Coordinates of N, CA and C in Angstrom, one line a residue:
G1 N 1.0 -1.4 -0.1 CA -0.3 0.1 -0.2 C 1.1 1.8 -0.2
K2 N 1.2 1.5 1.3 CA 2.8 2.3 1.4 C 3.5 3.2 0.0
R3 N 4.2 1.7 -0.7 CA 5.2 1.6 -2.2 C 4.0 2.1 -2.8
Y4 N 2.9 1.7 -3.1 CA 2.2 2.0 -4.2 C 1.9 3.8 -4.3
M5 N 1.4 3.8 -3.0 CA 1.3 5.5 -2.5 C 1.9 6.6 -3.1
F6 N 3.6 5.8 -2.6 CA 4.9 6.7 -2.7 C 5.3 6.7 -4.2
E7 N 4.8 5.6 -5.4 CA 4.7 5.7 -6.7 C 4.1 6.3 -7.1
L8 N 2.6 6.7 -7.1 CA 1.7 7.2 -7.5 C 2.0 8.9 -7.0
I9 N 2.9 9.3 -5.5 CA 3.1 10.6 -5.7 C 4.1 11.2 -6.4
R10 N 5.2 9.7 -6.6 CA 6.1 10.3 -8.2 C 5.8 10.8 -8.7
I11 N 4.6 10.0 -9.6 CA 4.5 10.0 -10.4 C 3.8 11.7 -11.2
E12 N 3.1 11.8 -10.1 CA 2.1 13.2 -10.1 C 3.2 14.5 -10.0
C13 N 4.1 14.2 -9.2 CA 5.9 15.2 -8.9 C 6.3 15.6 -10.6
K14 N 6.5 14.1 -11.5 CA 6.9 14.1 -12.2 C 6.5 15.1 -13.4
K15 N 4.9 15.3 -13.2 CA 3.4 15.8 -14.3 C 4.0 17.5 -13.5
V16 N 4.2 18.0 -12.6 CA 5.0 19.4 -12.5 C 5.7 19.6 -12.1
F17 N 6.4 18.9 -12.3 CA 8.3 19.3 -12.0 C 9.0 20.3 -12.5
L18 N 8.8 20.1 -14.2 CA 8.8 21.4 -14.6 C 8.3 22.6 -14.3
P19 N 6.8 23.4 -14.6 CA 6.8 24.1 -13.9 C 6.6 24.4 -12.8
V20 N 6.8 24.0 -12.2 CA 7.7 23.8 -10.1 C 9.0 24.7 -10.4
L21 N 9.7 24.1 -11.0 CA 11.1 24.2 -11.1 C 11.5 25.9 -12.0
L22 N 10.7 25.5 -12.7 CA 11.1 27.5 -13.7 C 10.1 28.5 -12.5
T23 N 8.8 28.3 -12.2 CA 8.7 29.4 -11.3 C 9.7 29.2 -9.9
T24 N 9.9 28.4 -9.1 CA 11.0 28.6 -8.0 C 12.6 29.2 -8.6
V25 N 13.0 29.0 -10.0 CA 13.9 29.6 -9.9 C 13.7 31.0 -11.0
G26 N 12.5 31.1 -11.4 CA 12.5 32.7 -11.7 C 11.8 33.3 -10.7
L27 N 11.6 32.9 -9.6 CA 11.1 33.7 -8.0 C 12.3 33.6 -7.1
T28 N 12.9 32.9 -7.3 CA 14.6 32.8 -6.5 C 15.5 34.4 -7.6
I29 N 15.6 34.0 -8.4 CA 16.4 35.5 -8.9 C 15.7 36.7 -8.6
T30 N 14.5 37.1 -9.4 CA 13.5 38.3 -9.0 C 13.7 38.4 -7.4
M31 N 14.3 37.8 -6.7 CA 13.5 38.5 -5.4 C 15.5 38.7 -5.0
C32 N 16.7 37.9 -5.3 CA 18.0 38.2 -5.1 C 18.3 39.3 -6.4
V33 N 17.2 40.1 -7.1 CA 17.9 41.2 -8.1 C 16.5 42.3 -7.0
L34 N 15.8 42.3 -6.2 CA 15.2 43.3 -5.8 C 15.1 43.7 -4.6
T35 N 16.1 42.5 -4.0 CA 16.8 42.4 -2.7 C 18.1 43.4 -2.9
R36 N 18.8 42.8 -3.4 CA 20.2 43.9 -4.2 C 19.4 45.2 -4.8
I37 N 18.8 45.5 -5.3 CA 18.3 46.9 -6.0 C 17.2 48.2 -5.4
L38 N 16.1 47.9 -4.3 CA 15.3 48.4 -4.1 C 15.8 49.1 -2.4
Y39 N 17.2 48.3 -1.7 CA 16.7 48.5 -0.4 C 18.0 49.9 -0.7
L40 N 18.9 50.4 -1.7 CA 19.5 51.1 -1.7 C 19.2 52.8 -1.7
S41 N 17.8 52.8 -1.8 CA 16.8 54.0 -1.2 C 16.3 53.8 0.1
Y42 N 16.8 53.2 0.9 CA 15.9 53.2 2.1 C 16.7 53.5 2.9
L43 N 16.6 53.8 4.4 CA 17.9 54.0 6.1 C 17.2 52.7 6.8
L44 N 18.3 51.6 6.3 CA 18.4 50.6 6.9 C 19.1 50.0 8.1
H45 N 19.1 48.8 8.9 CA 19.8 49.7 10.0 C 20.6 47.8 10.2
Y46 N 20.0 46.8 9.4 CA 20.5 45.3 9.0 C 20.2 44.8 7.5
D47 N 21.4 43.8 7.8 CA 21.4 43.2 5.8 C 19.6 42.7 5.9
L48 N 18.9 41.5 6.5 CA 17.9 40.9 6.4 C 16.8 42.4 6.0
E49 N 16.7 43.1 6.8 CA 15.4 44.5 6.4 C 15.8 44.7 4.9
A50 N 17.0 44.3 3.9 CA 16.6 44.9 2.0 C 16.1 43.8 1.4
W51 N 16.4 42.0 2.5 CA 15.7 41.0 1.9 C 14.2 41.5 2.2
E52 N 13.2 42.2 3.1 CA 11.7 42.5 3.6 C 11.8 43.9 2.4
V53 N 13.1 44.7 2.1 CA 11.9 45.2 1.3 C 12.2 44.8 -0.3
G54 N 13.2 44.1 -0.5 CA 13.2 43.3 -2.0 C 11.8 42.3 -2.3
T55 N 11.7 42.0 -1.1 CA 11.1 40.9 -1.4 C 8.5 41.1 -0.6
G56 N 8.8 42.3 0.0 CA 7.5 42.6 -0.1 C 6.6 42.8 -0.7
G57 N 6.9 43.2 -2.1 CA 5.8 42.9 -3.1 C 5.2 41.9 -3.6
F58 N 5.7 40.5 -2.9 CA 5.5 39.0 -3.2 C 4.3 39.3 -2.2
S59 N 4.2 39.7 -0.8 CA 3.1 39.0 -0.4 C 1.7 39.1 -0.9
L60 N 1.1 39.7 -1.6 CA -0.2 39.7 -1.8 C -0.3 39.1 -2.9
L61 N 1.0 39.0 -4.1 CA 0.6 38.1 -5.3 C 0.9 36.3 -5.2
Y62 N 1.6 36.2 -3.9 CA 2.0 34.6 -4.0 C 0.8 33.5 -4.2
P63 N -0.8 33.9 -3.8 CA -1.3 32.9 -4.3 C -1.3 32.7 -5.8
L64 N -1.0 33.7 -6.7 CA -0.8 33.5 -8.0 C 0.4 32.5 -8.6
F65 N 1.4 32.4 -7.7 CA 2.8 31.5 -7.8 C 2.1 30.2 -7.1
V66 N 1.5 30.0 -6.7 CA 1.5 28.6 -6.1 C 0.2 27.9 -6.9
V67 N -0.5 28.2 -7.4 CA -1.4 27.9 -7.8 C -1.3 28.1 -9.6
I68 N -0.5 28.5 -10.2 CA -1.2 28.9 -11.5 C -0.1 27.1 -12.1
P69 N 1.1 27.2 -11.4 CA 1.8 26.1 -12.4 C 1.5 24.7 -12.0
L70 N 0.6 24.7 -10.9 CA 0.0 23.6 -10.3 C -1.5 22.9 -10.7
C71 N -2.4 24.2 -10.4 CA -3.9 23.6 -10.7 C -4.7 23.7 -11.9
W72 N -3.8 24.0 -13.3 CA -4.0 23.5 -14.5 C -3.8 22.2 -14.8
N73 N -3.1 21.3 -14.5 CA -2.6 20.4 -14.3 C -3.9 19.7 -14.5
L74 N -4.7 19.4 -13.3 CA -5.9 18.8 -12.2 C -7.1 20.0 -13.5
Y75 N -7.2 20.8 -13.8 CA -8.0 21.1 -14.4 C -8.3 20.5 -15.8
Y76 N -6.9 19.8 -16.4 CA -6.6 20.0 -17.6 C -7.6 18.4 -17.5
E77 N -6.6 17.3 -16.5 CA -6.8 16.3 -16.8 C -8.2 15.8 -16.6
R78 N -9.1 16.9 -15.8 CA -10.7 16.5 -15.8 C -11.2 16.6 -17.5
K79 N -11.1 18.5 -17.7 CA -11.1 18.1 -19.1 C -11.5 17.1 -20.1
N80 N -10.4 16.7 -19.7 CA -10.0 15.8 -20.6 C -10.3 14.0 -20.5
N81 N -11.1 14.3 -19.6 CA -11.8 12.9 -18.9 C -10.3 11.9 -18.2
F82 N -8.8 12.2 -18.2 CA -8.8 11.2 -17.8 C -8.5 10.9 -16.5
L83 N -9.3 11.2 -15.5 CA -9.8 10.6 -14.5 C -10.8 10.3 -14.5
L84 N -11.6 9.8 -15.5 CA -12.3 8.3 -16.1 C -11.8 7.6 -16.7
Y85 N -11.0 7.3 -17.1 CA -9.9 7.0 -17.6 C -9.0 6.3 -16.6
I86 N -8.7 6.4 -15.3 CA -7.7 6.0 -14.5 C -8.7 5.5 -13.1
A87 N -10.2 5.8 -12.6 CA -11.1 5.6 -12.2 C -10.8 3.8 -12.5
P88 N -10.9 2.9 -13.2 CA -11.3 1.9 -12.9 C -9.8 1.6 -12.6
R89 N -8.4 1.8 -12.5 CA -7.1 1.6 -12.5 C -6.8 2.1 -10.5
V90 N -6.9 2.7 -10.5 CA -7.0 3.6 -9.4 C -7.9 4.4 -8.8
P91 N -8.3 4.2 -7.9 CA -9.5 5.1 -6.7 C -9.3 6.0 -6.5
V92 N -10.4 6.6 -7.3 CA -10.1 8.8 -7.4 C -9.4 8.9 -6.3
K93 N -10.3 8.8 -5.3 CA -10.2 9.9 -3.9 C -8.6 9.4 -3.9
K94 N -7.8 7.9 -4.0 CA -6.2 8.0 -3.4 C -5.4 9.0 -4.9
Y95 N -6.3 9.0 -6.0 CA -5.4 9.6 -7.2 C -5.2 10.7 -6.6
L96 N -6.7 11.7 -6.2 CA -6.6 13.1 -5.8 C -5.1 12.9 -4.5
T97 N -5.5 12.1 -3.5 CA -4.9 12.3 -2.3 C -2.9 12.4 -2.6
A98 N -3.1 11.9 -3.8 CA -1.7 11.2 -4.2 C -1.3 12.8 -5.1
K99 N -1.8 13.1 -5.7 CA -2.1 14.1 -6.4 C -1.7 16.3 -5.4
W100 N -2.5 15.7 -4.8 CA -2.8 17.3 -3.7 C -0.8 16.6 -3.3
T101 N -0.9 15.3 -2.7 CA 0.6 15.7 -1.9 C 1.8 16.1 -2.7
A102 N 1.8 15.4 -3.8 CA 2.6 16.2 -5.4 C 2.7 17.8 -4.8
Y103 N 1.0 18.3 -5.5 CA 1.1 19.4 -5.5 C 1.4 20.3 -4.5
A104 N 1.6 19.7 -3.2 CA 2.2 20.2 -1.4 C 2.9 20.7 -2.0
L105 N 4.3 19.9 -2.3 CA 5.6 19.6 -1.9 C 5.9 20.4 -3.4
G106 N 5.2 21.2 -4.2 CA 5.4 21.6 -5.0 C 5.4 23.2 -4.9
A107 N 3.6 23.2 -4.2 CA 4.1 24.7 -3.7 C 5.0 25.3 -2.5
F108 N 4.5 24.1 -1.7 CA 5.7 24.9 -0.2 C 8.0 24.7 -0.9
C109 N 7.7 24.2 -2.1 CA 9.0 24.8 -2.6 C 9.2 25.5 -3.5
I110 N 7.8 26.4 -4.4 CA 7.4 27.3 -4.9 C 7.9 28.8 -3.9
M111 N 7.2 28.6 -2.5 CA 7.3 29.5 -1.7 C 8.6 29.6 -0.7
A112 N 9.1 28.2 -0.5 CA 9.9 28.5 0.6 C 12.0 28.7 0.5
V113 N 11.6 28.1 -1.0 CA 12.6 28.1 -1.5 C 13.2 29.9 -1.7
P114 N 12.5 30.3 -2.8 CA 13.4 31.4 -3.2 C 13.3 32.1 -1.7
Y115 N 12.2 32.3 -0.8 CA 12.8 33.2 0.0 C 13.8 32.9 1.2
L116 N 13.9 32.1 1.4 CA 15.3 31.5 2.3 C 16.6 31.5 1.4
L117 N 16.4 31.4 -0.1 CA 17.8 31.3 -1.0 C 18.1 33.4 -1.0
S118 N 17.2 33.5 -1.6 CA 16.8 35.7 -1.1 C 17.3 36.0 0.0
A119 N 17.2 35.6 1.2 CA 17.9 36.2 2.4 C 18.7 36.0 2.0
V120 N 19.5 34.1 2.2 CA 21.3 34.0 2.2 C 22.2 35.0 1.5
Y121 N 21.3 35.4 0.1 CA 21.5 36.7 -0.2 C 21.7 38.1 0.1
A122 N 20.5 38.0 0.7 CA 20.7 39.6 1.4 C 21.9 39.4 2.4
I123 N 22.0 38.6 3.9 CA 22.9 38.0 4.9 C 24.0 38.4 4.3
D124 N 24.5 37.5 3.3 CA 26.1 36.8 2.7 C 26.5 37.4 1.4
I125 N 25.4 38.1 0.7 CA 26.0 38.2 -0.7 C 26.6 39.8 -1.0
K126 N 25.5 40.2 -1.0 CA 25.1 41.6 -0.9 C 26.0 42.3 -0.3
A127 N 26.1 43.7 -0.8 CA 26.9 44.4 0.0 C 26.3 44.9 1.6
P128 N 27.3 44.9 2.6 CA 26.9 45.1 3.6 C 25.9 46.9 4.1
V129 N 25.0 46.4 4.5 CA 23.9 47.8 5.0 C 24.6 48.7 5.9
V130 N 25.1 49.8 5.9 CA 25.9 50.4 7.0 C 24.8 51.7 7.0
P131 N 24.8 51.1 8.4 CA 23.8 51.8 9.6 C 23.5 53.0 10.0
P132 N 22.4 53.6 10.2 CA 22.6 55.1 10.6 C 23.3 55.1 12.5
E133 N 23.7 56.1 12.5 CA 24.0 55.8 14.2 C 23.2 56.5 14.7
T134 N 22.3 56.6 14.9 CA 20.7 56.6 15.7 C 20.5 55.2 15.6
N135 N 20.5 54.1 16.6 CA 19.5 52.7 16.1 C 18.3 53.1 16.8
T136 N 17.5 53.7 16.0 CA 15.7 53.4 16.5 C 15.0 52.1 15.8
F137 N 15.7 50.8 16.2 CA 15.0 49.9 15.0 C 14.5 49.4 16.1
S138 N 13.2 48.9 15.4 CA 11.8 47.9 16.5 C 11.4 47.2 15.0
H139 N 11.4 45.8 15.6 CA 10.6 44.8 14.7 C 10.2 43.5 15.2
V140 N 9.6 43.3 14.8 CA 8.5 41.9 15.2 C 10.1 41.2 15.4
F141 N 9.4 40.1 16.4 CA 10.9 38.7 16.8 C 12.1 39.4 16.8
Q142 N 12.6 41.1 16.8 CA 13.9 41.3 17.0 C 15.1 40.8 17.9
I143 N 14.9 40.2 18.7 CA 15.8 39.1 18.8 C 16.5 38.3 18.4
A144 N 15.9 37.9 17.7 CA 15.3 37.0 16.5 C 16.6 37.4 15.5
F145 N 15.6 38.2 14.8 CA 15.5 39.1 13.7 C 17.3 39.7 13.8
V146 N 17.6 40.6 14.4 CA 18.8 41.0 14.7 C 20.0 40.3 15.2
E147 N 19.5 39.3 16.1 CA 21.1 38.2 16.3 C 21.3 36.5 15.6
K148 N 20.1 36.2 15.2 CA 19.7 35.3 14.2 C 19.1 35.4 13.0
P149 N 19.3 36.1 12.4 CA 19.1 36.6 11.3 C 18.2 35.7 10.3
L150 N 18.9 34.0 10.1 CA 19.3 33.2 9.0 C 18.1 32.3 9.8
L151 N 18.0 32.0 11.0 CA 17.1 31.7 11.7 C 15.8 32.0 10.7
Y152 N 15.8 33.7 11.7 CA 14.4 34.0 11.4 C 13.9 33.7 9.9
A153 N 14.6 33.6 8.8 CA 14.3 34.1 7.5 C 14.2 32.6 7.0
A154 N 14.7 31.7 7.7 CA 14.2 30.0 7.4 C 13.0 30.2 8.1
V155 N 13.1 30.2 9.2 CA 11.1 30.2 9.7 C 9.9 30.5 9.5
L156 N 10.5 31.7 8.8 CA 9.4 33.0 8.4 C 9.3 31.9 6.6
S157 N 10.1 31.6 5.9 CA 10.3 31.2 4.9 C 9.7 29.8 4.8
C158 N 9.7 28.9 5.9 CA 8.8 28.3 5.7 C 7.4 28.2 6.4
W159 N 7.5 28.7 7.1 CA 5.7 29.6 7.4 C 5.0 29.8 5.9
R160 N 5.5 30.5 5.8 CA 5.7 31.3 4.0 C 5.5 29.8 3.2
G161 N 5.8 29.3 3.5 CA 5.9 27.4 2.3 C 4.6 26.9 2.9
V162 N 4.2 26.8 4.5 CA 3.0 26.6 4.7 C 1.1 26.8 4.0
I163 N 1.7 28.2 4.2 CA 0.7 29.1 3.9 C 0.0 29.1 2.0
G164 N 1.4 29.0 1.3 CA 1.7 28.7 0.2 C 0.7 27.2 -0.2
I165 N 0.8 26.0 0.8 CA 0.0 25.1 1.0 C -1.3 24.9 0.4
L166 N -2.0 26.1 2.0 CA -3.4 26.6 1.5 C -3.6 27.0 0.8
A167 N -3.0 27.9 0.4 CA -3.2 29.1 -1.4 C -3.7 27.4 -2.4
M168 N -3.1 27.1 -2.4 CA -2.7 25.7 -3.9 C -4.2 25.1 -3.2
T169 N -4.2 25.1 -2.1 CA -5.2 24.0 -2.2 C -6.7 24.5 -1.7
F170 N -6.5 25.9 -2.1 CA -8.3 26.3 -2.2 C -8.2 26.3 -4.2
G171 N -7.0 26.1 -4.5 CA -7.4 25.9 -6.2 C -7.3 24.8 -6.6
F172 N -7.4 23.8 -5.6 CA -6.8 22.2 -5.6 C -9.0 22.1 -5.7
V173 N -9.4 22.3 -4.7 CA -10.4 23.0 -4.5 C -11.6 23.0 -6.2
L174 N -10.8 24.4 -6.2 CA -12.1 24.8 -7.6 C -11.7 23.7 -8.4
A175 N -10.4 23.3 -8.4 CA -10.1 22.8 -9.5 C -10.8 20.9 -9.8
M176 N -11.0 20.8 -8.8 CA -11.6 19.4 -8.5 C -13.5 20.1 -9.1
Y177 N -13.8 21.1 -8.8 CA -15.0 21.2 -9.1 C -15.9 22.0 -10.2
C178 N -14.9 23.2 -10.1 CA -15.4 23.6 -11.8 C -14.5 23.9 -12.6
K179 N -15.5 24.5 -14.0 CA -14.8 23.7 -15.1 C -14.7 24.7 -15.7
N180 N -14.0 26.5 -15.1 CA -13.4 27.7 -15.7 C -12.3 28.2 -14.7
I181 N -11.5 27.4 -15.8 CA -9.8 27.8 -15.4 C -9.2 29.3 -14.7
F182 N -10.4 30.6 -15.6 CA -10.5 31.8 -15.4 C -10.3 31.5 -13.0
V183 N -11.4 31.1 -13.0 CA -11.8 31.5 -11.7 C -11.1 29.9 -10.9
I184 N -10.6 28.8 -11.2 CA -9.8 28.1 -10.4 C -8.4 28.7 -10.4
L185 N -7.6 29.4 -11.4 CA -6.3 30.2 -10.9 C -6.4 31.1 -10.7
T186 N -7.3 32.4 -10.5 CA -7.4 33.5 -9.6 C -8.3 33.4 -8.1
G187 N -9.3 32.1 -8.1 CA -9.9 32.5 -6.7 C -8.9 32.8 -5.7
P188 N -8.0 32.1 -5.9 CA -7.3 31.9 -4.4 C -6.5 33.6 -4.0
F189 N -6.3 34.4 -5.2 CA -5.4 35.5 -5.3 C -7.0 36.5 -4.8
I190 N -7.9 36.4 -5.8 CA -8.5 37.4 -5.5 C -9.6 37.1 -4.1
Y191 N -10.0 36.1 -3.2 CA -10.1 35.8 -1.9 C -9.5 36.5 -0.7
S192 N -7.4 36.3 -1.7 CA -7.2 37.3 -0.4 C -6.7 38.4 -0.6
I193 N -7.4 39.5 -1.5 CA -7.7 40.4 -1.3 C -9.0 41.1 -1.5
L194 N -10.1 40.3 -1.3 CA -11.0 40.7 -0.7 C -10.8 40.6 0.9
E195 N -10.6 39.3 1.3 CA -10.2 39.0 2.7 C -9.6 40.1 3.3
N196 N -8.3 40.8 2.6 CA -7.7 42.0 3.4 C -8.8 43.1 2.9
F197 N -8.8 43.5 2.1 CA -10.1 44.7 2.1 C -11.1 44.7 3.3
I198 N -11.8 43.2 3.5 CA -12.8 43.4 4.5 C -12.3 43.1 5.4
M199 N -11.7 42.3 6.7 CA -10.8 42.8 7.6 C -10.3 44.3 7.6
A200 N -9.7 45.1 6.7 CA -9.6 46.3 6.9 C -11.2 46.8 7.3
I201 N -11.8 46.8 6.8 CA -13.0 48.2 6.7 C -13.2 47.4 8.5
L202 N -13.4 46.4 8.6 CA -13.7 45.4 10.2 C -12.5 46.3 11.0
S203 N -12.1 46.8 11.2 CA -10.7 46.8 11.9 C -10.3 46.1 12.3
L204 N -9.8 45.2 11.3 CA -9.4 43.4 12.2 C -7.9 43.3 11.0
E205 N -6.9 44.2 11.0 CA -6.2 44.1 9.7 C -5.3 43.4 10.9
K206 N -4.8 43.3 12.0 CA -3.9 42.9 12.3 C -4.2 40.8 12.4
Y207 N -5.7 40.5 12.0 CA -5.6 39.3 11.6 C -5.7 38.9 10.5
R208 N -5.6 39.7 9.5 CA -5.5 39.3 7.6 C -4.6 38.6 7.8
L209 N -4.6 37.5 6.7 CA -3.8 36.4 6.2 C -2.7 37.1 5.5
V210 N -2.1 38.3 5.2 CA -1.1 39.0 4.3 C -0.3 39.2 5.6
V211 N -1.0 39.5 6.9 CA -0.3 39.7 7.9 C 0.8 38.3 8.5
A212 N -0.4 37.4 8.3 CA 0.7 36.1 8.7 C 1.7 35.8 7.9
F213 N 1.3 36.2 6.7 CA 2.4 36.3 5.6 C 3.5 37.0 5.8
D214 N 3.5 38.1 6.2 CA 4.5 38.9 6.4 C 4.0 39.3 7.4
P215 N 4.5 39.8 8.8 CA 4.6 40.5 9.5 C 4.8 41.4 9.4
T216 N 5.4 41.7 8.5 CA 6.1 43.6 8.8 C 5.1 44.9 8.4
C217 N 4.1 43.7 7.1 CA 3.6 44.7 6.5 C 2.3 45.9 8.1
I218 N 2.1 45.2 8.8 CA 1.5 46.1 10.0 C 2.6 46.5 10.8
S219 N 2.7 47.6 11.9 CA 3.1 47.9 12.7 C 2.9 46.8 13.6
F220 N 4.5 46.8 13.8 CA 5.3 45.6 15.1 C 4.2 45.2 16.3
H221 N 3.6 46.5 17.1 CA 3.0 46.6 18.3 C 1.7 45.6 18.2
A222 N 1.1 45.9 17.0 CA 0.0 45.4 16.4 C -0.3 43.9 16.4
V223 N 1.2 43.0 16.1 CA 1.2 41.7 15.6 C 1.2 40.8 16.9
T224 N 0.6 39.6 16.9 CA -0.1 38.8 18.4 C 0.6 37.4 17.9
W225 N 0.4 36.1 18.0 CA 0.5 35.0 17.9 C -0.7 34.6 17.4
L226 N -2.1 35.3 18.1 CA -3.1 35.3 16.9 C -3.7 35.6 15.1
S227 N -2.1 36.3 14.9 CA -1.9 37.1 14.0 C -1.8 35.9 12.3
F228 N -0.8 35.2 13.1 CA -0.3 33.9 12.5 C -1.2 33.1 12.0
F229 N -2.1 32.5 13.1 CA -3.2 31.6 13.0 C -4.6 32.2 12.7
T230 N -4.7 33.1 12.6 CA -6.8 33.6 12.0 C -6.5 33.7 11.1
G231 N -6.1 34.0 10.0 CA -5.9 33.6 8.6 C -5.9 32.5 7.9
P232 N -4.2 31.8 7.9 CA -4.9 30.9 8.2 C -6.2 30.1 8.4
V233 N -6.7 29.9 9.2 CA -7.4 29.0 9.9 C -8.9 29.8 9.3
L234 N -9.0 30.8 9.3 CA -10.4 31.8 8.4 C -10.3 31.2 6.5
L235 N -9.4 31.0 5.8 CA -8.9 30.0 4.6 C -9.0 29.0 4.7
L236 N -8.5 28.0 5.8 CA -9.1 26.6 5.8 C -10.7 26.9 5.9
C237 N -11.5 27.1 6.6 CA -12.7 27.5 6.2 C -13.8 27.8 5.3
V238 N -13.2 28.3 4.5 CA -13.7 28.8 3.5 C -13.2 27.6 2.4
I239 N -12.4 26.8 2.2 CA -12.3 25.6 1.4 C -12.8 24.7 1.9
G240 N -13.3 24.9 3.4 CA -13.7 23.6 3.6 C -15.2 23.7 3.4
F241 N -16.1 25.2 3.2 CA -17.5 25.4 2.8 C -17.2 25.4 1.6
T242 N -16.1 25.9 0.4 CA -16.2 25.4 -1.1 C -16.4 24.4 -1.4
A243 N -15.5 23.5 -0.6 CA -15.7 22.1 -1.3 C -16.9 21.5 -0.9
F244 N -17.8 22.1 0.4 CA -18.8 21.1 0.5 C -20.1 22.3 -0.4
F245 N -19.9 23.2 -0.3 CA -20.6 24.0 -1.4 C -21.2 24.0 -2.8
L246 N -19.7 23.3 -3.5 CA -19.8 22.6 -4.8 C -20.3 21.0 -5.0
A247 N -19.2 20.2 -3.7 CA -20.0 19.2 -4.2 C -21.4 18.1 -3.1
K248 N -22.0 19.5 -2.5 CA -22.9 18.9 -1.7 C -24.1 19.4 -1.9
I249 N -24.1 21.5 -2.5 CA -25.3 21.6 -2.9 C -25.7 22.0 -4.3
R250 N -24.1 22.2 -5.0 CA -23.7 22.4 -6.2 C -24.3 21.3 -7.3
K251 N -23.8 19.9 -6.0 CA -23.8 18.7 -7.0 C -23.3 18.6 -8.2
N252 N -21.0 19.0 -8.2 CA -20.4 19.2 -9.1 C -19.9 17.7 -8.9
T253 N -19.5 17.0 -9.6 CA -18.9 15.8 -9.4 C -17.0 16.0 -9.9
V254 N -16.5 15.5 -10.0 CA -15.1 15.5 -9.5 C -14.6 14.6 -11.5
V255 N -14.9 13.4 -11.1 CA -14.5 12.7 -12.6 C -16.8 13.1 -13.3
N256 N -16.2 14.0 -14.6 CA -16.7 14.5 -15.6 C -17.8 12.6 -16.2
V257 N -18.5 12.4 -15.6 CA -19.3 10.5 -15.9 C -20.1 11.6 -17.3

């Protein structure tokens, strides 16, 4: 059973390997270049701040990077009735589990690897930041940020990988039940924009998903432990509700019989 599942996952990984690799490499290069250039117009105290400045623009766009390279594959397999052919050989539930696992690994790589490598670039490779004489620096998790910048960046990059998996899962659920590729590929991104907007209107800025992804996008005084978990938990609830609505209420099926 385990060998069989592992083999299924390996086959699914091969299907999305190239788009995942290209996206990861493209993002890594872009983040390193921006980390090298953008910080020059800022007054900074620490090298890792250059990383924050350089990668800040990706905090709203990341759902596109984890959904587009992966979820198109499931969309086309449904469209071409590939799932109908494979159903007699592999239970659809098992097949989709293997597929989701492969996508989750891909989404994690697409998020964690570029952020981590660009952080290494910021700390070790680019010209060091020259701090101003007066140090008025304040930051969320400040001790870790100042004294163990690579550890801080590694933990945050892995956490972003986890949030990337959640965004991909939303796209995966849409790809299982929807027939509109535009909805599938942009749905998680549109959700993150709407959630951002609605939370801001309700004065719940510190609980937005974008704060869980990038705690520096809000005043560090406002960030609490709940800031890291409220957005992801809300997204999980939305994913669950979407799956329930499309499968049980709209009666959409995964396999186009």
